[in-house]
PDB file of C-alpha atoms in Angstrom:
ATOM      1  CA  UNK A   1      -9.423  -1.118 -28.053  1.00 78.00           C
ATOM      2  CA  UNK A   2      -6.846  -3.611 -26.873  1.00 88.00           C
ATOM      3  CA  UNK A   3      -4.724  -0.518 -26.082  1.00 91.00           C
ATOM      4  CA  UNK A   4      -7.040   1.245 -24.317  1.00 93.00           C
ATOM      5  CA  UNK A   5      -7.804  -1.596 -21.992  1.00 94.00           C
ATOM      6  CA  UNK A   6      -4.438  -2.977 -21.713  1.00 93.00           C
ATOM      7  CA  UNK A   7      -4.763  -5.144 -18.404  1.00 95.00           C
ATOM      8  CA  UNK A   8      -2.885  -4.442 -15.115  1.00 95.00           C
ATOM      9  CA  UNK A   9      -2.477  -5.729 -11.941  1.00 95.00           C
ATOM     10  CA  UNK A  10      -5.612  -4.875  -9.004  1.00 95.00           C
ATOM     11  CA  UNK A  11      -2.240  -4.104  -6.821  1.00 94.00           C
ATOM     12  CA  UNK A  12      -2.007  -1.271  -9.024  1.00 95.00           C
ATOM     13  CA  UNK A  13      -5.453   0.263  -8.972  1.00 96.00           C
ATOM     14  CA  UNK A  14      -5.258  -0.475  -4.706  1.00 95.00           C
ATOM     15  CA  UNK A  15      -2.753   1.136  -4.582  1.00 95.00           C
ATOM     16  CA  UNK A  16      -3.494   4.226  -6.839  1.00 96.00           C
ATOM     17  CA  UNK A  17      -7.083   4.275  -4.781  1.00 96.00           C
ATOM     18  CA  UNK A  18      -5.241   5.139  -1.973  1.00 95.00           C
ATOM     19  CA  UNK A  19      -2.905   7.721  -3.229  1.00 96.00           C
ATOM     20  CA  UNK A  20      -5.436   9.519  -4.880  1.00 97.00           C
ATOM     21  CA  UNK A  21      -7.985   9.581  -1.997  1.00 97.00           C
ATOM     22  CA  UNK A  22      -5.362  10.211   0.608  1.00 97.00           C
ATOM     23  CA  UNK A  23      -4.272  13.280  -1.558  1.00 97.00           C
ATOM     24  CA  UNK A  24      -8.289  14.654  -1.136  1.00 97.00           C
ATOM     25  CA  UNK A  25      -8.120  14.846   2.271  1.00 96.00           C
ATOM     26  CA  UNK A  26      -4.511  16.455   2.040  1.00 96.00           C
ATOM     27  CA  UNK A  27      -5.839  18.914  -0.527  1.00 95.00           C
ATOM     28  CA  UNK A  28      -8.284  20.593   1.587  1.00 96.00           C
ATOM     29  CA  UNK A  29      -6.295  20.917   4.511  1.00 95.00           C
ATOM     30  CA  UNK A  30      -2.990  21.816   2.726  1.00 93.00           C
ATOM     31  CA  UNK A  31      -3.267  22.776  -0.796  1.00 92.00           C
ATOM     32  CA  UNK A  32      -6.909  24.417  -1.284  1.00 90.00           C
ATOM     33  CA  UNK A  33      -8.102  25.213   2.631  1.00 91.00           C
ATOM     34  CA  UNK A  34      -8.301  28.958   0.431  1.00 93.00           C
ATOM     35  CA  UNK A  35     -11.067  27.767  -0.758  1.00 94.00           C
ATOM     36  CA  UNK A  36     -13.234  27.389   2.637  1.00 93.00           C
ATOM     37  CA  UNK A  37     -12.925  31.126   2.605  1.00 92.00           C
ATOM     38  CA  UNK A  38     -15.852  31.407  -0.210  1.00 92.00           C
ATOM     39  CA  UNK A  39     -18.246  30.475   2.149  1.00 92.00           C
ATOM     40  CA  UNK A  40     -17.751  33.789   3.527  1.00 91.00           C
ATOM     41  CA  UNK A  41     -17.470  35.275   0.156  1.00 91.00           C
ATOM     42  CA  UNK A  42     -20.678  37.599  -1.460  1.00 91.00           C
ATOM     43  CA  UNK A  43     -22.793  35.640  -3.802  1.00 89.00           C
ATOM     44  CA  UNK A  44     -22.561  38.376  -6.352  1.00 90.00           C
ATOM     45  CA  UNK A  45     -19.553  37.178  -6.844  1.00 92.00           C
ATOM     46  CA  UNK A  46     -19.698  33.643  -7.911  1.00 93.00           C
ATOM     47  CA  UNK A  47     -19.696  33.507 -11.619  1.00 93.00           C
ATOM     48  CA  UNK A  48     -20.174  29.407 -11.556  1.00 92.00           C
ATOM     49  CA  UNK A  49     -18.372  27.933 -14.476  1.00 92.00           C
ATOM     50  CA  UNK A  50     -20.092  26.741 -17.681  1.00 92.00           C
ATOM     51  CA  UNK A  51     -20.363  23.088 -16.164  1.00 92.00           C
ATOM     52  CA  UNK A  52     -21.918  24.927 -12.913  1.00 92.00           C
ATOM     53  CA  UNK A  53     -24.189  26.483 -14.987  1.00 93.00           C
ATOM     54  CA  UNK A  54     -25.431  23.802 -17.015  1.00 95.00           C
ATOM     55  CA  UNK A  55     -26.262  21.400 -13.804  1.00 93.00           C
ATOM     56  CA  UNK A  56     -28.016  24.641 -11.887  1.00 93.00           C
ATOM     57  CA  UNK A  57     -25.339  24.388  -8.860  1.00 92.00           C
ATOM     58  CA  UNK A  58     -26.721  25.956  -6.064  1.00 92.00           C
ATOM     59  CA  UNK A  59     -24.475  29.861  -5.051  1.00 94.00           C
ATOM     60  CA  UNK A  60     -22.051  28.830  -2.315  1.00 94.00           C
ATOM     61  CA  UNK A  61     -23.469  29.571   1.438  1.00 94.00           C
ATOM     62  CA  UNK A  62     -21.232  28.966   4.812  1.00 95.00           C
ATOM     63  CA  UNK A  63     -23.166  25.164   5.363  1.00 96.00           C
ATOM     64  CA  UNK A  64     -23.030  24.003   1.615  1.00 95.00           C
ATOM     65  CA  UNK A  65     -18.932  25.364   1.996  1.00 96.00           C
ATOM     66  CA  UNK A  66     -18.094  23.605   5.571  1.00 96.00           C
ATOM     67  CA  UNK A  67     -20.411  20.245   5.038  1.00 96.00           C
ATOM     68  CA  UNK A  68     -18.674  19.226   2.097  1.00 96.00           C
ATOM     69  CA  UNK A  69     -15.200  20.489   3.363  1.00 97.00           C
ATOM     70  CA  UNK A  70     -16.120  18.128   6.750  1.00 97.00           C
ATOM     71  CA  UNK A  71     -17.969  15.356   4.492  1.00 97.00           C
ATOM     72  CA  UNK A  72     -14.889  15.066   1.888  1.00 97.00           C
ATOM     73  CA  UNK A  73     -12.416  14.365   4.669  1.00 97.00           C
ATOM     74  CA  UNK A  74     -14.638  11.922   6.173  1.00 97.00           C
ATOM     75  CA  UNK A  75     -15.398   9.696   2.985  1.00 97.00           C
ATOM     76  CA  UNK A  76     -11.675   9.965   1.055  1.00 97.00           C
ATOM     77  CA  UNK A  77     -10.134   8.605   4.296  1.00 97.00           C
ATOM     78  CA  UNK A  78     -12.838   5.927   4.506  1.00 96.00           C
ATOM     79  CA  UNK A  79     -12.517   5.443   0.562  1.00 96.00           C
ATOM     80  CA  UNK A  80      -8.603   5.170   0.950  1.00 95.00           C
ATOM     81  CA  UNK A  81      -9.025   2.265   2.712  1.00 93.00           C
ATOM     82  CA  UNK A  82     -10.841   0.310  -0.030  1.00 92.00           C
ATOM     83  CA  UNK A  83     -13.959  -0.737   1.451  1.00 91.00           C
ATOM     84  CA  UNK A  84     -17.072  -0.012  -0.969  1.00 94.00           C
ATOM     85  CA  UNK A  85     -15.351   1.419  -3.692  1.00 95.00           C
ATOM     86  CA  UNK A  86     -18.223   2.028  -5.706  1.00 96.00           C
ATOM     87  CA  UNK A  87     -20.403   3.860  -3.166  1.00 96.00           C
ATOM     88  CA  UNK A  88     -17.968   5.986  -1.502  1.00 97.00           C
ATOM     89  CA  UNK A  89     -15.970   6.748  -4.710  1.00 96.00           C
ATOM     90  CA  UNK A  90     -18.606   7.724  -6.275  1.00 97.00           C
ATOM     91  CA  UNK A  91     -19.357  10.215  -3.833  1.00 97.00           C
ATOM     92  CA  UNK A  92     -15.596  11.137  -3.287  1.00 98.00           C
ATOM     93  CA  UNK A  93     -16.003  12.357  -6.850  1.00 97.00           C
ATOM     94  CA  UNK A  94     -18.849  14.256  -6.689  1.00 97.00           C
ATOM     95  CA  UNK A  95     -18.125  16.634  -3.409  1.00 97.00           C
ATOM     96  CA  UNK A  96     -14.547  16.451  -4.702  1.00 97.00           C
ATOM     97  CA  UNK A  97     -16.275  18.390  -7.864  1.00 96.00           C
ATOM     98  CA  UNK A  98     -18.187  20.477  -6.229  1.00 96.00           C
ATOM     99  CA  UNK A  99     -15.372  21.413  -3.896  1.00 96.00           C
ATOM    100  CA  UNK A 100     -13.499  22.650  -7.580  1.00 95.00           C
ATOM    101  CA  UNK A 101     -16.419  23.980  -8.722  1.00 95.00           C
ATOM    102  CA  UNK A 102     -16.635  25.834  -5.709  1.00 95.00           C
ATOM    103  CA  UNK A 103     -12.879  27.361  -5.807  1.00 94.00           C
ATOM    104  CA  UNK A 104     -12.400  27.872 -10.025  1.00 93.00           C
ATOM    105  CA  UNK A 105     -16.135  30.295 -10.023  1.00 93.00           C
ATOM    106  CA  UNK A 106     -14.105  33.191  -8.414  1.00 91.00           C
ATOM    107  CA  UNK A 107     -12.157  34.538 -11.431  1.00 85.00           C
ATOM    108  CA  UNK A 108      -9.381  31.898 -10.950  1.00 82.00           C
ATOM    109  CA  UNK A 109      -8.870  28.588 -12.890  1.00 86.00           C
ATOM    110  CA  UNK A 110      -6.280  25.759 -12.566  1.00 87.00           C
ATOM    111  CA  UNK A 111      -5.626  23.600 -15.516  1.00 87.00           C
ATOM    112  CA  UNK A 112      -3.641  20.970 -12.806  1.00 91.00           C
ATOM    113  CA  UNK A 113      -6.609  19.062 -11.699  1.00 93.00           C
ATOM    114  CA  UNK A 114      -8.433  18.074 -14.784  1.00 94.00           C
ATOM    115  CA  UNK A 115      -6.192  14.056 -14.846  1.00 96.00           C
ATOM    116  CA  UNK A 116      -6.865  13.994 -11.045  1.00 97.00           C
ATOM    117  CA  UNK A 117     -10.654  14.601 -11.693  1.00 97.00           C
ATOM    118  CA  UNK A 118     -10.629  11.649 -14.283  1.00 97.00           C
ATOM    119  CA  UNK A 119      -9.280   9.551 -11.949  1.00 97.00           C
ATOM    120  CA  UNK A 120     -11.775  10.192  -9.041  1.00 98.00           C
ATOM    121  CA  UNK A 121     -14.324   9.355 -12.057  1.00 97.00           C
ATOM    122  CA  UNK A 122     -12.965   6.400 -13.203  1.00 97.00           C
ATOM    123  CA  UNK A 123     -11.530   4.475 -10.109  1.00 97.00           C
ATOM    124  CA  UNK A 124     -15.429   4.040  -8.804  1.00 96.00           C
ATOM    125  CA  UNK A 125     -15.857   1.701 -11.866  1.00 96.00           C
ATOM    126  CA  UNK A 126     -13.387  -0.883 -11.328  1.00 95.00           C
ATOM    127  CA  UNK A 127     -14.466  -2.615  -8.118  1.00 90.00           C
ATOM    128  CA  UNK A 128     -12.748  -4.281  -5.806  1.00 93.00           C
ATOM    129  CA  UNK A 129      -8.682  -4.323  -5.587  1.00 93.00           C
ATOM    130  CA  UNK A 130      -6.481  -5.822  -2.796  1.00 93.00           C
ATOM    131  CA  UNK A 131      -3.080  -4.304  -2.511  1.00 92.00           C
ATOM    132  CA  UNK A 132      -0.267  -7.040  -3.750  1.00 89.00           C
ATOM    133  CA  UNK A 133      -3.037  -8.812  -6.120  1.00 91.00           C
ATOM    134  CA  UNK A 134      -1.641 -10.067  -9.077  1.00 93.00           C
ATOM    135  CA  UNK A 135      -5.203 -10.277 -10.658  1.00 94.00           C
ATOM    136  CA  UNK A 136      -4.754  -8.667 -14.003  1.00 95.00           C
ATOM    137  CA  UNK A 137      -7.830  -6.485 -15.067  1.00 95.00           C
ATOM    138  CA  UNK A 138      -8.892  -4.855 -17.988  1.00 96.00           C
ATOM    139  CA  UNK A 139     -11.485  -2.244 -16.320  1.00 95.00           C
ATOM    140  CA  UNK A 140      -8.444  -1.133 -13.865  1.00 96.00           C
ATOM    141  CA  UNK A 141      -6.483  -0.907 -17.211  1.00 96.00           C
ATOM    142  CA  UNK A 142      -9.324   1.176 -18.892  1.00 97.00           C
ATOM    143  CA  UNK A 143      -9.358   3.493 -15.258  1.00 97.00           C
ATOM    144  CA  UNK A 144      -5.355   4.079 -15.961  1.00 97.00           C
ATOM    145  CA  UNK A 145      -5.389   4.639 -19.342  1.00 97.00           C
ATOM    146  CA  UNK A 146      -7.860   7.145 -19.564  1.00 97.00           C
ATOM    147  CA  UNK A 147      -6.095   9.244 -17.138  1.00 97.00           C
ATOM    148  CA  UNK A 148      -2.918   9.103 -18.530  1.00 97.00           C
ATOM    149  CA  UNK A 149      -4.796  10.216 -21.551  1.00 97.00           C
ATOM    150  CA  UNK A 150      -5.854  13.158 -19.239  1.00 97.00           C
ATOM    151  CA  UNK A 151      -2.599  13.783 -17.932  1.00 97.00           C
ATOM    152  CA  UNK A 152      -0.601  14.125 -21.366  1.00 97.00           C
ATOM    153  CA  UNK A 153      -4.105  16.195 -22.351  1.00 96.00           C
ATOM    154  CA  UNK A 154      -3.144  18.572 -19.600  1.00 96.00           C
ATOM    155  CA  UNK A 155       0.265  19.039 -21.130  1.00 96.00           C
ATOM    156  CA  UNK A 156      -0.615  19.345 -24.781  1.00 96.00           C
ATOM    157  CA  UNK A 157      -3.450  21.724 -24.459  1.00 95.00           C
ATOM    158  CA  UNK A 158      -1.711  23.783 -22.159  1.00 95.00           C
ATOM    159  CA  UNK A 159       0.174  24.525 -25.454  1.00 95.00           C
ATOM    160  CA  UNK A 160      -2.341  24.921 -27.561  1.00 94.00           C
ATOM    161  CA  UNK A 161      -3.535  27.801 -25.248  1.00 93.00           C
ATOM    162  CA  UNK A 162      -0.637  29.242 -25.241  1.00 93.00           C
ATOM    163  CA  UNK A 163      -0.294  29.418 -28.848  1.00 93.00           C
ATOM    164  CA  UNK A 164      -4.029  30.123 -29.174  1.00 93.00           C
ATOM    165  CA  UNK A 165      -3.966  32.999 -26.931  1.00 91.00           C
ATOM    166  CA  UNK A 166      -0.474  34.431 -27.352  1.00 89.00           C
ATOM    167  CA  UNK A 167       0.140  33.360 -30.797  1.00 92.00           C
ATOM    168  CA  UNK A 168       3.837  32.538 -32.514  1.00 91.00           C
ATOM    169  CA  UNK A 169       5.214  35.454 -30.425  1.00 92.00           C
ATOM    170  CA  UNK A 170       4.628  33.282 -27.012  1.00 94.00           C
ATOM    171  CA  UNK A 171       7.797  31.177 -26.630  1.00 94.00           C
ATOM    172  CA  UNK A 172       9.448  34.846 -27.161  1.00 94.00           C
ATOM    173  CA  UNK A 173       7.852  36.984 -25.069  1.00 93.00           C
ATOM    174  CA  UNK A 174       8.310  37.741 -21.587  1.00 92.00           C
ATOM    175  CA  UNK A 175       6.242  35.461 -19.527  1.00 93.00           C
ATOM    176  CA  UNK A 176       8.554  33.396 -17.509  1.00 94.00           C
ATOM    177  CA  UNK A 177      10.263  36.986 -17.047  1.00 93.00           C
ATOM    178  CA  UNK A 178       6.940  38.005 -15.629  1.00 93.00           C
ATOM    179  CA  UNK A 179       6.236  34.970 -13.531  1.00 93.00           C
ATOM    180  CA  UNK A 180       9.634  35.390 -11.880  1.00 93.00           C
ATOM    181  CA  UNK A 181       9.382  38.674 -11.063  1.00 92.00           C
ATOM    182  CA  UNK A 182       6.185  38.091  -9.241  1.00 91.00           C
ATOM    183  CA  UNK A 183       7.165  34.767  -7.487  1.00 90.00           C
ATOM    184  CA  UNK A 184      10.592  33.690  -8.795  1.00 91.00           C
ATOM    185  CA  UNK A 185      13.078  31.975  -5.897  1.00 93.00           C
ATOM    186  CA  UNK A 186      16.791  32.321  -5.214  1.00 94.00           C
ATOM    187  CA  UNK A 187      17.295  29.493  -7.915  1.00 94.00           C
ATOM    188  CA  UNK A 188      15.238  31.897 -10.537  1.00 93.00           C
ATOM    189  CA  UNK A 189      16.952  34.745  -9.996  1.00 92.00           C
ATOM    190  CA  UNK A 190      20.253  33.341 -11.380  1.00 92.00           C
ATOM    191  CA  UNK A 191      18.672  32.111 -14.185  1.00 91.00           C
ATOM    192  CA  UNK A 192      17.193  35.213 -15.556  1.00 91.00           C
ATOM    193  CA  UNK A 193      20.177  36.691 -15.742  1.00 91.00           C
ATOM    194  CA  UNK A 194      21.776  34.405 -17.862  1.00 93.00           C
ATOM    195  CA  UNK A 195      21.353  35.680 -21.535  1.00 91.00           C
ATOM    196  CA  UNK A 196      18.556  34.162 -23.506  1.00 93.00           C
ATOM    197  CA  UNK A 197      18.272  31.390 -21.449  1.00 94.00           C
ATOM    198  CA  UNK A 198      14.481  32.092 -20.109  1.00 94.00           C
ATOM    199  CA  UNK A 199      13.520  32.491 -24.201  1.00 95.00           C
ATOM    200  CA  UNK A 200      15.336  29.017 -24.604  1.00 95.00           C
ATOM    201  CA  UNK A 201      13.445  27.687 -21.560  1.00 95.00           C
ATOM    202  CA  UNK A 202       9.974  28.719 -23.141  1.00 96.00           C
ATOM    203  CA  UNK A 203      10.643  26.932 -26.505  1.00 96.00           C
ATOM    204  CA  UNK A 204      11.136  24.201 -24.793  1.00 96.00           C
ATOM    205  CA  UNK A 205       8.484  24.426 -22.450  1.00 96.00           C
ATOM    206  CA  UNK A 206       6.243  24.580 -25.554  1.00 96.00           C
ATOM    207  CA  UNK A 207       7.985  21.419 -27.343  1.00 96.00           C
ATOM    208  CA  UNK A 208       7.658  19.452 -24.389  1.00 96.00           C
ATOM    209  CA  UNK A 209       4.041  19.778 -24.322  1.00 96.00           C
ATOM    210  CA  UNK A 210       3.167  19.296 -28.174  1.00 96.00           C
ATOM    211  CA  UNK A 211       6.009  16.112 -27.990  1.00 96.00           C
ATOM    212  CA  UNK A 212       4.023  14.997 -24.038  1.00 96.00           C
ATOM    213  CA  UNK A 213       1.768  12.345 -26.410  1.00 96.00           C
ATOM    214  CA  UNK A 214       4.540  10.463 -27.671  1.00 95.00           C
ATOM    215  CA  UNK A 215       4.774   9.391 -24.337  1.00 95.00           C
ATOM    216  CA  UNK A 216       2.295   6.508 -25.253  1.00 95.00           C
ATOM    217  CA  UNK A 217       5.052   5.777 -28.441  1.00 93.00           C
ATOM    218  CA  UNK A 218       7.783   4.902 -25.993  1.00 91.00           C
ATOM    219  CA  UNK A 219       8.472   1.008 -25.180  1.00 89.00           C
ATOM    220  CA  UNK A 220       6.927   0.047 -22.017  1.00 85.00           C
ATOM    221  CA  UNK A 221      10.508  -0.565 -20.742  1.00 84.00           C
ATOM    222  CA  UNK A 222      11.751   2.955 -21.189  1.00 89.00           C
ATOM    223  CA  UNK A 223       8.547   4.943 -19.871  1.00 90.00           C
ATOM    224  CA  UNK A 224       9.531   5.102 -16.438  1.00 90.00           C
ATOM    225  CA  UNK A 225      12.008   7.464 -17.856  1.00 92.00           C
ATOM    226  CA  UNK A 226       9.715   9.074 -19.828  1.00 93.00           C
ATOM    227  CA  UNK A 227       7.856   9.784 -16.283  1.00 95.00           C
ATOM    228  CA  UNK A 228      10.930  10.701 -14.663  1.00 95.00           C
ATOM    229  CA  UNK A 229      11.726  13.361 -16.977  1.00 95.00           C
ATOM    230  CA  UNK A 230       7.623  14.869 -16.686  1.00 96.00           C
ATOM    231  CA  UNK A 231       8.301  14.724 -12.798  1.00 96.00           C
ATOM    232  CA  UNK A 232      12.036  16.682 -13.476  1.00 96.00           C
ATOM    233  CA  UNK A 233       9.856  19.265 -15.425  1.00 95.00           C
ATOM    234  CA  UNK A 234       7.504  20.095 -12.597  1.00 95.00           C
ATOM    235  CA  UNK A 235      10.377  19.954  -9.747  1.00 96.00           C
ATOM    236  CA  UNK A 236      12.002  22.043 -11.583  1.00 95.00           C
ATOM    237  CA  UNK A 237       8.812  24.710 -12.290  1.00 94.00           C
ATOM    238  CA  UNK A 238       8.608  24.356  -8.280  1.00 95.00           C
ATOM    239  CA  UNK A 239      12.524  25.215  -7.794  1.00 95.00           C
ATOM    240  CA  UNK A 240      12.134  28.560  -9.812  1.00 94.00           C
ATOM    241  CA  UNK A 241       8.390  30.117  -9.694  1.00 93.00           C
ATOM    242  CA  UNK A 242       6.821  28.057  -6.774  1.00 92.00           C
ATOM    243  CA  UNK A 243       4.395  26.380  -8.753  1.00 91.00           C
ATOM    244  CA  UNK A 244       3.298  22.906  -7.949  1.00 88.00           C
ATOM    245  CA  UNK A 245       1.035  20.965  -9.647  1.00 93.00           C
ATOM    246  CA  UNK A 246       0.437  18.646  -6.731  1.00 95.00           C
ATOM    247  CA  UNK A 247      -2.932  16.827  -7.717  1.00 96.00           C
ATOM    248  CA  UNK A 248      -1.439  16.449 -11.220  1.00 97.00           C
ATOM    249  CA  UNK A 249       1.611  14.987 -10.355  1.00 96.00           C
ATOM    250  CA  UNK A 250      -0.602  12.228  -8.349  1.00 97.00           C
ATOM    251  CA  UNK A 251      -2.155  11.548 -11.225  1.00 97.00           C
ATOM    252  CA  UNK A 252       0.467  10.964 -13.398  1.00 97.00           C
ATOM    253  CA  UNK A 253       1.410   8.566 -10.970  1.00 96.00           C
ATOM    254  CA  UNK A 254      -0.740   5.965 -13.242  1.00 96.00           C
ATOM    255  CA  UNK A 255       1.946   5.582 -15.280  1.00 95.00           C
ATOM    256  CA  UNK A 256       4.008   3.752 -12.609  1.00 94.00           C
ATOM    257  CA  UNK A 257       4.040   0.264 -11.197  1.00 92.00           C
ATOM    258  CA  UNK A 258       2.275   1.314  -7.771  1.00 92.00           C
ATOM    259  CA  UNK A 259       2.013  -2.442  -7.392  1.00 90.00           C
ATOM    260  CA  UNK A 260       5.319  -2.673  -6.264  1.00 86.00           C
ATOM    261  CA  UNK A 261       5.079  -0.063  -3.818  1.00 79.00           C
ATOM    262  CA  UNK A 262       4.229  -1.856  -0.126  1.00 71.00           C
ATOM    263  CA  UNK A 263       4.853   0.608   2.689  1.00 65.00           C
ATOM    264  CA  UNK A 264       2.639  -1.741   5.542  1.00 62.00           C
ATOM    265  CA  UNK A 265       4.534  -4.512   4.023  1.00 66.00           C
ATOM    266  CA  UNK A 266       8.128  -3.037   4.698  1.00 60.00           C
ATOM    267  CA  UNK A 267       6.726  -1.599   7.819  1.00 61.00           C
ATOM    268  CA  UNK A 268       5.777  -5.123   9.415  1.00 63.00           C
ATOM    269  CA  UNK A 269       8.787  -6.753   8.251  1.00 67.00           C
ATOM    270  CA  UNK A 270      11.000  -3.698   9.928  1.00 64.00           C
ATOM    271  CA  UNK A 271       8.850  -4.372  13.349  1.00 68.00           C
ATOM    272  CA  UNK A 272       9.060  -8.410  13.133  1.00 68.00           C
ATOM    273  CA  UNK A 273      11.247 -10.053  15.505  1.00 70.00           C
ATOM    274  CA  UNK A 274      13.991 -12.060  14.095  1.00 67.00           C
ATOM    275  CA  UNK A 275      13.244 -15.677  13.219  1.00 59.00           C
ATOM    276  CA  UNK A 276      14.520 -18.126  15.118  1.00 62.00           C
ATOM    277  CA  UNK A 277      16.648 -21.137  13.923  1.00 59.00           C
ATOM    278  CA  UNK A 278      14.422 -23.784  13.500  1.00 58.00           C
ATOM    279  CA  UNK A 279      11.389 -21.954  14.189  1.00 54.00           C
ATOM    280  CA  UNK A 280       8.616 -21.404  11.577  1.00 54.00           C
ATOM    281  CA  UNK A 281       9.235 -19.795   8.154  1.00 51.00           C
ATOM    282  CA  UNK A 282       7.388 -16.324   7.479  1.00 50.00           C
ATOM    283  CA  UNK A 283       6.508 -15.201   3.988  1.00 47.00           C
ATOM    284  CA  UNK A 284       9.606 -14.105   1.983  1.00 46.00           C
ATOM    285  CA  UNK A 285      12.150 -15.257   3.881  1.00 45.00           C
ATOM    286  CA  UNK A 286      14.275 -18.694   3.833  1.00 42.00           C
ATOM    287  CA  UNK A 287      15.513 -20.816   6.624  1.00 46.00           C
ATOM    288  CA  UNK A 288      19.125 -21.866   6.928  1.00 47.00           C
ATOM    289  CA  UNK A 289      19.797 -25.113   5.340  1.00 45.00           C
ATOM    290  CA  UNK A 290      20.914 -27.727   7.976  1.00 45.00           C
ATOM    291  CA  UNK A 291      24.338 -29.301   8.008  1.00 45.00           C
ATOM    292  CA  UNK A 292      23.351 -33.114   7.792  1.00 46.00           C
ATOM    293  CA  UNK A 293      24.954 -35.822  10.116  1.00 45.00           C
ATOM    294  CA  UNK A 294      27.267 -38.279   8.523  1.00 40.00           C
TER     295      UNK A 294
END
């Protein structure tokens, strides 16, 4: 239990709030705006998923599509600034999942989003948070572990799926063959020609993703590496098959020290005027000592 609710910093949840919300209005307009397309789409079509099913979401029309589209961009920018966190992230997250339900009831699901969608759950329940507050907090640690939890989830099922559905024969079988073939780059293309290298990549693909929860065994000192080498995976995915994983790499951003991340901070200090000598002393910044008279 300690573990779980580990305190951090509100600095950190502000400024996870933001990145997360400012990534829902980014999704729709550059990432999913495919999925405004369904309001044009035949309701025979829309096989809602099991969670659709069970809550009796109503079929897609062109003004359920379009007002949540409209609403979502309204209320994650408001949301991103931190003002009622509670009310307006709680409704973040649930057009945000309707929005998914919407675009995974067509035939097509994405295992990418499921640590993002934690963390528009959770981040309702911690309150308040000022960016730079040093205020350590055990709910905003319970918000951040939990989606790490979901994020090294993402990895290790993805295995298990693999395994499940293509058995022992999967790390030797063709499928990053396949996937460049159908939307490999320049990079890709001089890979696959090197000699058992793509069979080599997909054992390690699959040992990276049953290893992913040892993440949480690595000293607290050395998991920014850790990180660094899950972000290397998923450049590297994008370099050769054009595959992004864009809300999942925000949320893995929860294993990072956000806190120290300022961009209005750097901003205003880049925009001040110098100080001059004698003149008051700003935040951060030390005046000259004076020589004194003899």
């Amino acid at each position: 239990m300690r573990w779980l609710f580990s305190p951090v910093p509100l600095g950190r949840i502000a400024a996870f709030r933001t990145l997360v919300y400012l990534f829902v209005a980014a999704d729709l307009v550059i990432f999913t705006p495919w999925v405004r397309a369904h309001a044009n789409t035949p309701g025979s079509l829309y096989e809602p998923l099991l969670v659709g099913r069970i809550l009796h979401l109503p079929t897609p029309t062109p003004l359920i599509v379009h007002s949540i589209f409209w609403a979502l961009i309204v209320l994650a920018l408001a949301a991103a600034t931190g003002r009622a966190p509670r009310i307006l992230g709680w409704a973040v997250f649930a057009l945000y999942f309707e929005w998914m339900i919407i675009a995974m009831s067509y035939g097509k699901v994405d295992h990418d989003r499921v640590g993002f969608l934690v963390a528009l759950a959770v981040l309702p329940t911690v309150g308040r948070a000022r960016h730079g507050d040093k205020t350590l907090s055990a709910a905003g640690g319970w918000a951040l572990r939990v989606t790490q939890i979901a994020v090294v989830c993402t990895y290790f099922l993805a295995a298990w799926a693999k395994l499940r559905f293509g058995g022992l024969d999967w790390p030797t079988s063709a499928v990053l063959a396949q996937a460049i073939i159908r939307r490999g780059t320049w990079l890709a293309d001089h890979i696959a020609v090197v000699p058992g290298l793509l069979i080599a990549a997909q054992f390690g693909i699959i040992a990276f993703e049953l290893l992913s929860p040892l993440i949480f065994a690595v000293p607290q000192r050395w998991r920014w590496a850790a990180v660094a080498f899950f972000y290397s995976f998923h450049v590297m995915t994008f370099a050769t098959i054009t595959i992004s994983f864009a809300p999942h790499l925000v949320a893995m951003t929860s294993f990072l020290a956000l806190e120290k991340l300022r961009p209005v901070v750097w901003v205003r200090r880049r925009l001040a005027p110098p100080a001059q000598p004698g003149g008051p002393v700003r935040d951060g910044e030390l005046q000259p000592a004076r020589a004194e008279k003899k």
